[in-house]
Coordinates of C-alpha atoms in Angstrom, one line a residue:
X7 CA 6.1 -11.4 -35.2
X8 CA 5.7 -14.0 -32.5
X9 CA 4.7 -13.0 -29.0
X10 CA 4.9 -15.0 -25.8
X11 CA 1.1 -15.2 -25.8
X12 CA 1.0 -16.7 -29.3
X13 CA 3.6 -19.3 -28.3
X14 CA 1.2 -20.6 -25.6
X15 CA -1.0 -21.9 -28.4
X16 CA -1.7 -25.6 -28.3
X17 CA 0.6 -28.3 -29.5
X18 CA 0.7 -29.3 -33.1
X19 CA -0.5 -32.1 -34.9
X20 CA -1.5 -33.0 -34.5
X21 CA 8.7 -40.3 -31.9
X22 CA 21.8 -44.8 -28.4
X23 CA 23.9 -46.3 -26.8
X24 CA 23.0 -49.9 -27.6
X25 CA 22.2 -51.6 -30.9
X26 CA 23.8 -49.8 -33.9
X27 CA 25.0 -46.8 -31.8
X28 CA 28.2 -46.6 -29.9
X29 CA 27.9 -45.1 -26.4
X30 CA 29.9 -42.1 -25.3
X31 CA 29.1 -42.7 -21.7
X32 CA 31.7 -44.5 -19.5
X33 CA 30.3 -47.4 -17.6
X34 CA 32.7 -46.9 -14.7
X35 CA 33.1 -43.6 -12.8
X36 CA 35.2 -42.6 -9.8
X37 CA 33.8 -43.9 -6.6
X38 CA 34.1 -40.3 -5.2
X39 CA 32.2 -38.7 -8.0
X40 CA 28.4 -38.3 -8.1
X41 CA 26.4 -38.6 -11.2
X42 CA 25.3 -35.3 -12.9
X43 CA 21.6 -35.0 -12.6
X44 CA 19.7 -34.3 -15.9
X45 CA 16.2 -32.9 -15.3
X46 CA 13.7 -34.0 -17.9
X47 CA 10.1 -32.8 -18.4
X48 CA 7.6 -35.0 -20.3
X49 CA 3.9 -35.4 -21.1
X50 CA 3.6 -39.2 -20.8
X51 CA 0.7 -40.6 -18.6
X52 CA -0.6 -44.0 -17.7
X53 CA 1.1 -47.0 -19.3
X54 CA 3.2 -44.6 -21.4
X55 CA 4.7 -43.0 -18.3
X56 CA 5.4 -46.5 -16.8
X57 CA 7.2 -47.5 -20.0
X58 CA 9.3 -44.3 -20.0
X59 CA 10.2 -44.8 -16.3
X60 CA 11.5 -48.3 -17.2
X61 CA 13.7 -46.8 -19.9
X62 CA 15.0 -44.1 -17.6
X63 CA 15.9 -46.8 -14.9
X64 CA 17.7 -48.8 -17.6
X65 CA 19.8 -45.8 -18.7
X66 CA 20.6 -44.8 -15.2
X67 CA 21.7 -48.4 -14.4
X68 CA 23.8 -48.6 -17.7
X69 CA 26.3 -46.0 -16.6
X70 CA 27.3 -44.0 -13.5
X71 CA 28.1 -40.6 -15.0
X72 CA 24.5 -39.2 -15.4
X73 CA 21.2 -39.6 -13.6
X74 CA 17.9 -38.7 -15.4
X75 CA 15.4 -37.2 -13.1
X76 CA 12.0 -37.0 -14.9
X77 CA 8.9 -35.1 -14.0
X78 CA 5.5 -35.5 -15.8
X79 CA 4.0 -32.1 -16.7
X80 CA 0.5 -33.0 -17.8
X81 CA -0.6 -33.2 -21.4
X82 CA 1.4 -31.8 -24.4
X83 CA -0.4 -28.4 -24.2
X84 CA 0.3 -28.1 -20.5
X85 CA 3.9 -29.1 -21.0
X86 CA 4.3 -26.5 -23.7
X87 CA 2.8 -23.8 -21.5
X88 CA 5.1 -24.8 -18.6
X89 CA 8.2 -24.7 -20.9
X90 CA 7.3 -21.2 -22.1
X91 CA 6.7 -20.0 -18.5
X92 CA 10.0 -21.6 -17.3
X93 CA 11.9 -19.9 -20.2
X94 CA 10.8 -16.5 -18.9
X95 CA 11.6 -17.3 -15.3
X96 CA 14.9 -19.1 -16.3
X97 CA 13.8 -22.3 -14.6
X98 CA 13.9 -24.7 -17.6
X99 CA 14.8 -28.3 -17.2
X100 CA 17.8 -29.7 -19.0
X101 CA 15.7 -31.5 -21.6
X102 CA 12.1 -31.9 -22.5
X103 CA 9.7 -33.5 -24.9
X104 CA 8.4 -31.3 -27.8
X105 CA 6.5 -31.7 -31.0
X106 CA 8.7 -30.9 -33.9
X107 CA 6.5 -28.1 -35.0
X108 CA 7.1 -26.3 -31.7
X109 CA 10.9 -26.3 -32.2
X110 CA 11.1 -23.3 -34.6
X111 CA 9.5 -21.0 -32.0
X112 CA 11.6 -22.5 -29.3
X113 CA 14.8 -22.0 -31.3
X114 CA 13.8 -18.4 -32.2
X115 CA 13.3 -17.6 -28.5
X116 CA 16.5 -19.2 -27.4
X117 CA 14.8 -22.0 -25.5
X118 CA 16.5 -25.0 -27.1
X119 CA 20.1 -25.6 -28.3
X120 CA 21.4 -26.4 -31.8
X121 CA 22.5 -30.0 -31.5
X122 CA 24.7 -30.2 -34.7
X123 CA 27.9 -30.3 -32.7
X124 CA 26.7 -33.3 -30.7
X125 CA 25.0 -35.2 -33.5
X126 CA 28.0 -34.7 -35.9
X127 CA 30.7 -34.8 -33.3
X128 CA 33.1 -37.7 -32.5
X129 CA 30.6 -39.1 -29.9
X130 CA 27.6 -38.4 -32.1
X131 CA 25.9 -40.4 -34.9
X132 CA 27.8 -41.9 -37.8
X133 CA 26.5 -41.8 -41.4
X134 CA 25.4 -45.4 -40.9
X135 CA 23.6 -44.5 -37.6
X136 CA 21.7 -41.7 -39.4
X137 CA 20.8 -43.9 -42.4
X138 CA 19.4 -46.4 -39.9
X139 CA 16.8 -43.9 -38.7
X140 CA 13.8 -43.6 -40.9
X141 CA 14.0 -40.3 -43.0
X142 CA 10.6 -39.0 -41.7
X143 CA 12.0 -39.0 -38.2
X144 CA 15.2 -37.2 -39.1
X145 CA 13.1 -34.7 -41.0
X146 CA 11.3 -33.9 -37.8
X147 CA 14.6 -33.4 -35.9
X148 CA 15.9 -30.6 -38.1
X149 CA 15.1 -26.9 -38.4
X150 CA 16.8 -24.8 -41.1
X151 CA 19.1 -27.7 -41.9
X152 CA 20.4 -28.1 -38.3
X153 CA 19.5 -30.6 -35.7
X154 CA 17.5 -29.2 -32.8
X155 CA 16.0 -32.4 -31.6
X156 CA 16.3 -36.2 -31.4
X157 CA 13.5 -38.5 -32.6
X158 CA 11.8 -40.5 -29.8
X159 CA 8.1 -41.3 -30.1
X160 CA 5.9 -41.3 -33.2
X161 CA 2.8 -42.6 -34.8
X162 CA 1.4 -42.5 -38.4
X163 CA -2.1 -42.3 -40.0
X164 CA -3.4 -45.7 -40.8
X165 CA -6.7 -47.1 -42.2
X166 CA -9.1 -49.1 -40.0
X167 CA -11.6 -51.3 -41.8
X168 CA -14.8 -53.1 -40.8
X169 CA -14.3 -56.8 -41.9
X170 CA -18.0 -57.6 -41.4
X171 CA -19.2 -54.9 -43.8
X172 CA -16.6 -55.7 -46.4
X173 CA -17.4 -59.4 -46.3
X174 CA -21.2 -58.7 -46.4
X175 CA -21.0 -56.8 -49.6
X176 CA -18.2 -58.7 -51.2
X177 CA -15.6 -55.9 -51.0
X178 CA -11.8 -56.1 -50.5
X179 CA -9.7 -53.8 -48.4
X180 CA -9.0 -50.8 -50.6
X181 CA -5.4 -50.2 -51.7
X182 CA -6.0 -47.0 -53.7
X183 CA -8.3 -44.0 -53.5
X184 CA -9.9 -45.2 -56.7
X185 CA -10.8 -48.4 -54.8
X186 CA -12.3 -46.3 -52.1
X187 CA -14.4 -44.4 -54.6
X188 CA -15.7 -47.7 -56.1
X189 CA -16.5 -49.1 -52.7
X190 CA -18.4 -45.9 -51.8
X191 CA -20.8 -46.4 -54.7
X192 CA -21.7 -49.9 -53.5
X193 CA -22.1 -49.0 -49.8
X194 CA -24.2 -45.9 -50.5
X195 CA -27.0 -48.1 -51.8
X196 CA -27.1 -49.6 -48.3
X197 CA -26.9 -46.3 -46.3
X198 CA -23.3 -47.0 -45.2
X199 CA -20.6 -44.4 -45.7
X200 CA -17.4 -45.8 -47.1
X201 CA -15.2 -43.4 -45.1
X202 CA -15.2 -41.9 -41.7
X203 CA -13.0 -38.9 -40.9
X204 CA -12.2 -37.2 -37.7
X205 CA -13.7 -33.7 -37.2
X206 CA -11.1 -32.5 -39.8
X207 CA -9.6 -34.2 -42.8
X208 CA -6.4 -32.2 -42.8
X209 CA -4.0 -35.1 -42.3
X210 CA -5.6 -37.3 -45.0
X211 CA -5.5 -34.4 -47.4
X212 CA -1.9 -33.6 -46.5
X213 CA -1.0 -37.3 -47.1
X214 CA -2.7 -37.3 -50.5
X215 CA -0.9 -34.1 -51.6
X216 CA 2.4 -35.5 -50.5
X217 CA 1.8 -38.7 -52.4
X218 CA 1.1 -36.5 -55.4
X219 CA 4.6 -35.1 -55.0
X220 CA 3.8 -31.7 -53.5
X221 CA 4.9 -30.3 -50.1
X222 CA 2.4 -27.8 -48.8
X223 CA 5.3 -25.6 -47.5
X224 CA 8.8 -26.4 -48.7
X225 CA 11.9 -25.9 -46.5
X226 CA 12.8 -22.8 -48.5
X227 CA 9.4 -21.3 -47.6
X228 CA 7.5 -21.8 -50.9
X229 CA 3.8 -22.3 -50.2
X230 CA 1.9 -24.7 -52.5
X231 CA -1.4 -25.0 -50.6
X232 CA -3.6 -23.9 -53.6
X233 CA -1.7 -25.9 -56.2
X234 CA -3.7 -27.8 -58.7
X235 CA -2.9 -31.1 -57.0
X236 CA -3.7 -29.8 -53.6
X237 CA -7.1 -28.5 -54.7
X238 CA -7.8 -31.8 -56.6
X239 CA -7.1 -33.8 -53.4
X240 CA -9.3 -31.6 -51.3
X241 CA -12.1 -31.9 -53.9
X242 CA -11.9 -35.7 -53.9
X243 CA -12.6 -35.7 -50.1
X244 CA -15.3 -33.0 -50.0
X245 CA -17.2 -34.5 -53.0
X246 CA -17.5 -37.7 -51.1
X247 CA -18.7 -36.0 -47.9
X248 CA -21.2 -33.8 -49.8
X249 CA -22.8 -36.8 -51.6
X250 CA -23.0 -38.9 -48.5
X251 CA -20.2 -41.3 -49.3
X252 CA -18.1 -40.1 -46.4
X253 CA -18.8 -38.8 -42.9
X254 CA -16.9 -36.5 -40.5
X255 CA -17.1 -36.8 -36.8
X256 CA -18.3 -33.3 -36.1
X257 CA -18.6 -32.6 -32.3
X258 CA -17.4 -36.2 -31.6
X259 CA -13.9 -35.0 -32.7
X260 CA -12.8 -38.5 -33.7
X261 CA -14.3 -40.9 -36.2
X262 CA -14.2 -43.8 -33.8
X263 CA -17.8 -43.6 -32.8
X264 CA -19.1 -43.8 -36.4
X265 CA -16.7 -46.6 -37.1
X266 CA -17.5 -48.9 -34.2
X267 CA -21.2 -48.3 -34.6
X268 CA -21.0 -49.6 -38.2
X269 CA -21.8 -46.3 -39.9
X270 CA -18.6 -46.3 -41.9
X271 CA -16.7 -49.1 -43.4
X272 CA -13.4 -47.3 -43.1
X273 CA -11.9 -44.9 -40.7
X274 CA -8.5 -43.0 -40.8
X275 CA -6.8 -42.6 -37.5
X276 CA -3.4 -42.3 -35.7
X277 CA -1.8 -45.7 -35.1
X278 CA -1.7 -44.6 -31.5
X279 CA -5.6 -44.7 -31.6
X280 CA -5.8 -48.5 -31.9
X281 CA -6.1 -49.0 -28.2
X282 CA -8.9 -46.4 -28.0
X283 CA -10.8 -48.1 -30.8
X284 CA -10.4 -51.5 -29.1
X285 CA -11.9 -50.0 -25.9
X286 CA -14.8 -48.4 -27.8
X287 CA -15.7 -51.4 -30.0
X288 CA -18.6 -53.6 -29.0
X289 CA -17.9 -57.3 -28.2
X290 CA -17.4 -59.3 -31.4
X291 CA -16.6 -56.2 -33.5
X292 CA -14.4 -57.6 -36.4
X293 CA -11.9 -55.1 -37.7
X294 CA -8.4 -54.7 -39.0
X295 CA -5.9 -52.1 -40.0
X296 CA -4.1 -51.4 -43.3
X297 CA -1.8 -48.7 -44.8
X298 CA -3.4 -45.6 -46.1
X299 CA -4.7 -45.9 -49.7
X300 CA -2.3 -44.8 -52.4
X301 CA -3.0 -41.7 -54.4
X302 CA -1.7 -41.1 -57.9
X303 CA 0.3 -44.3 -57.6
X304 CA 2.2 -43.5 -54.4
X305 CA 1.8 -44.1 -50.7
X306 CA 2.3 -41.4 -48.1
X307 CA 1.2 -41.1 -44.5
X308 CA 1.7 -38.3 -42.0
X309 CA 3.8 -38.7 -38.9
X310 CA 2.7 -37.4 -35.5
X311 CA 4.3 -37.6 -32.1
X312 CA 7.1 -36.0 -30.2
X313 CA 10.9 -35.6 -30.1
X314 CA 13.4 -34.7 -27.4
X315 CA 15.2 -31.3 -27.0
X316 CA 18.0 -29.9 -24.9
X317 CA 17.3 -26.5 -23.4
X318 CA 19.6 -23.6 -23.5
X319 CA 19.7 -23.3 -19.7
X320 CA 21.5 -26.7 -19.4
X321 CA 25.2 -26.6 -18.7
X322 CA 27.6 -28.1 -21.2
X323 CA 28.0 -31.2 -19.0
X324 CA 24.2 -31.5 -18.7
X325 CA 23.8 -31.1 -22.5
X326 CA 26.2 -34.0 -23.0
X327 CA 24.3 -36.1 -20.5
X328 CA 21.0 -35.3 -22.1
X329 CA 22.3 -36.2 -25.5
X330 CA 23.7 -39.5 -24.1
X331 CA 20.2 -40.3 -22.9
X332 CA 18.6 -39.4 -26.2
X333 CA 21.0 -41.7 -28.0
X334 CA 20.1 -44.5 -25.6
X335 CA 16.4 -44.1 -26.3
X336 CA 17.1 -44.0 -30.1
X337 CA 19.1 -47.2 -30.1
X338 CA 17.7 -50.3 -31.8
X339 CA 17.1 -52.2 -28.6
X340 CA 15.4 -49.3 -26.7
X341 CA 13.3 -48.0 -29.6
X342 CA 12.0 -51.5 -30.2
X343 CA 11.2 -51.9 -26.5
X344 CA 9.4 -48.6 -26.5
X345 CA 7.3 -49.6 -29.5
X346 CA 6.4 -52.9 -28.0
X347 CA 5.5 -51.4 -24.6
X348 CA 3.4 -48.5 -26.0
X349 CA 2.2 -49.2 -29.5
X350 CA 4.2 -46.3 -30.9
X351 CA 6.7 -47.0 -33.7
X352 CA 10.4 -48.0 -33.7
X353 CA 12.4 -45.1 -35.2
X354 CA 15.2 -47.3 -36.6
X355 CA 15.1 -49.7 -39.6
X356 CA 17.0 -52.4 -37.8
X357 CA 14.6 -52.3 -34.9
X358 CA 11.6 -52.5 -37.2
X359 CA 13.1 -55.5 -39.0
X360 CA 14.3 -57.3 -35.9
X361 CA 13.1 -60.8 -35.1
X362 CA 11.7 -59.6 -31.8
X363 CA 9.6 -56.8 -33.4
X364 CA 8.4 -59.2 -36.1
X365 CA 7.3 -61.6 -33.4
X366 CA 5.5 -58.7 -31.6
X367 CA 3.6 -57.8 -34.8
X368 CA 2.6 -61.4 -35.3
X369 CA 1.1 -61.4 -31.8
X370 CA -0.4 -57.9 -32.3
X371 CA -1.6 -57.9 -36.0
X372 CA -3.4 -54.5 -35.6
X373 CA 0.0 -52.9 -35.2
X374 CA 1.4 -54.2 -38.4
X375 CA -0.1 -51.5 -40.7
X376 CA 1.8 -48.7 -38.9
X377 CA 5.1 -50.6 -39.3
X378 CA 4.3 -51.2 -43.0
X379 CA 3.7 -47.5 -43.4
X380 CA 7.1 -46.4 -42.3
X381 CA 8.8 -46.3 -45.8
X382 CA 6.2 -43.7 -46.9
X383 CA 6.0 -41.7 -43.7
X384 CA 6.7 -38.0 -43.8
X385 CA 6.6 -34.9 -41.6
X386 CA 5.5 -31.4 -42.4
X387 CA 8.0 -28.6 -42.9
X388 CA 8.3 -26.9 -39.5
X389 CA 8.5 -23.1 -39.5
X390 CA 8.0 -20.1 -37.3
X391 CA 4.3 -19.6 -36.8
X392 CA 3.3 -23.2 -37.6
X393 CA 0.8 -23.2 -34.8
X394 CA -0.9 -20.1 -36.3
X395 CA -0.8 -21.9 -39.7
X396 CA -2.4 -25.0 -38.3
X397 CA -5.3 -22.9 -36.8
X398 CA -5.9 -21.4 -40.2
X399 CA -5.7 -24.9 -41.8
X400 CA -8.4 -26.3 -39.5
X401 CA -10.6 -23.2 -40.2
X402 CA -10.2 -23.9 -44.0
X403 CA -11.2 -27.6 -43.7
X404 CA -14.1 -26.6 -41.4
X405 CA -15.2 -24.0 -44.0
X406 CA -15.2 -26.7 -46.7
X407 CA -17.3 -29.1 -44.5
X408 CA -19.7 -26.8 -42.7
X409 CA -20.1 -23.8 -45.0
X410 CA -19.6 -25.8 -48.3
X411 CA -16.9 -23.4 -49.3
X412 CA -15.4 -24.6 -52.6
X413 CA -11.9 -26.2 -52.0
X414 CA -10.3 -23.7 -54.4
X415 CA -11.7 -20.7 -52.6
X416 CA -10.8 -22.1 -49.1
X417 CA -7.3 -23.0 -50.2
X418 CA -6.7 -19.7 -51.9
X419 CA -7.5 -18.0 -48.6
X420 CA -5.2 -20.4 -46.7
X421 CA -2.5 -19.8 -49.3
X422 CA -2.5 -16.1 -48.6
X423 CA -2.6 -16.5 -44.8
X424 CA 0.3 -19.0 -44.9
X425 CA 2.4 -16.9 -47.2
X426 CA 2.1 -14.0 -44.8
X427 CA 3.1 -16.1 -41.8
X428 CA 6.1 -17.5 -43.7
X429 CA 7.2 -14.1 -44.9
X430 CA 6.9 -12.5 -41.4
X431 CA 8.9 -15.4 -39.9
X432 CA 12.0 -14.7 -42.0

């Protein structure tokens, strides 16, 4: 079903040798041997690129068998396009960053390698190592039950709240969606929307549905998009928008503008968006972050970010070296450093609970909500055609917002579209 043209579609939603993991990389090599070069394409820019360069230097200095040679390839969309072009011309790097929802298409077209033999091999990850990684990140690393990636850099959806507005009207930071609904009634009287969404509300809706115990698409391919719980969650959101209790960003794309201008008391955003909100906020703007409100008694928040893959054009030796680097980045020490340097999340439980990371959170309280969200963090099921599905999903949310299409009707349409994609992908 998939063509090369479709695979150029934009990136999806919308992250071991030290710490708990034992290294398989010798620290001493023959003086006559030269390190095997591992080429690595990534999409990090600015401070993120600087932090990645530091980790690459640390890995290269930690052993003498491999040398990581990294090249920035622009943003994630550009990186994806270059990977697809390089696959056709057989000029792929040895490893690359990739969103987990790109992996099925990459695997189908022979671009990436199945990493089961490395992950489960004698120099791979033990049961204790795997248990130390948060389940949501491991979920991202798998496709059809096999490992095709290693977790690296990730963020979650969190709630931003305007302290001044809450204090002015005697309101508390909401812990549940029922709390949000009650808050909305109070604020509407003062022409303030309780909630500010981005242009779409797909991630908040997905989180609510998952909290209600439903996966929109299961690993076996069952589609539950128009289930009663999914429709109810969408109706909760659209009802608030339609009666003025919530705003969407529209052409602004992100809800940051409404939030920092005091038009909304709450905003939902990626935890990686904290720095952008800081930059946009006027002087003296008093705000905080919290975990997403619970729905039907449970908390769930959607993960975003990217993983690392080994390409099929890498030699066996290069694949081993790439995996050694991936393990290094996923170690407790390095994932903690990455989180502190970038604002992304540590992927291991020990790193998140370490004294150093706790000290970081104390000094950077806005980052705490993302860390507190990790136990309830989840990833979508990745499947062939996910990019096409996501385009349809955004069209469905737009129809509910701009055309006032009833949630049941919009999700019935999306259900049929998704079932067709999943069926044709098998």
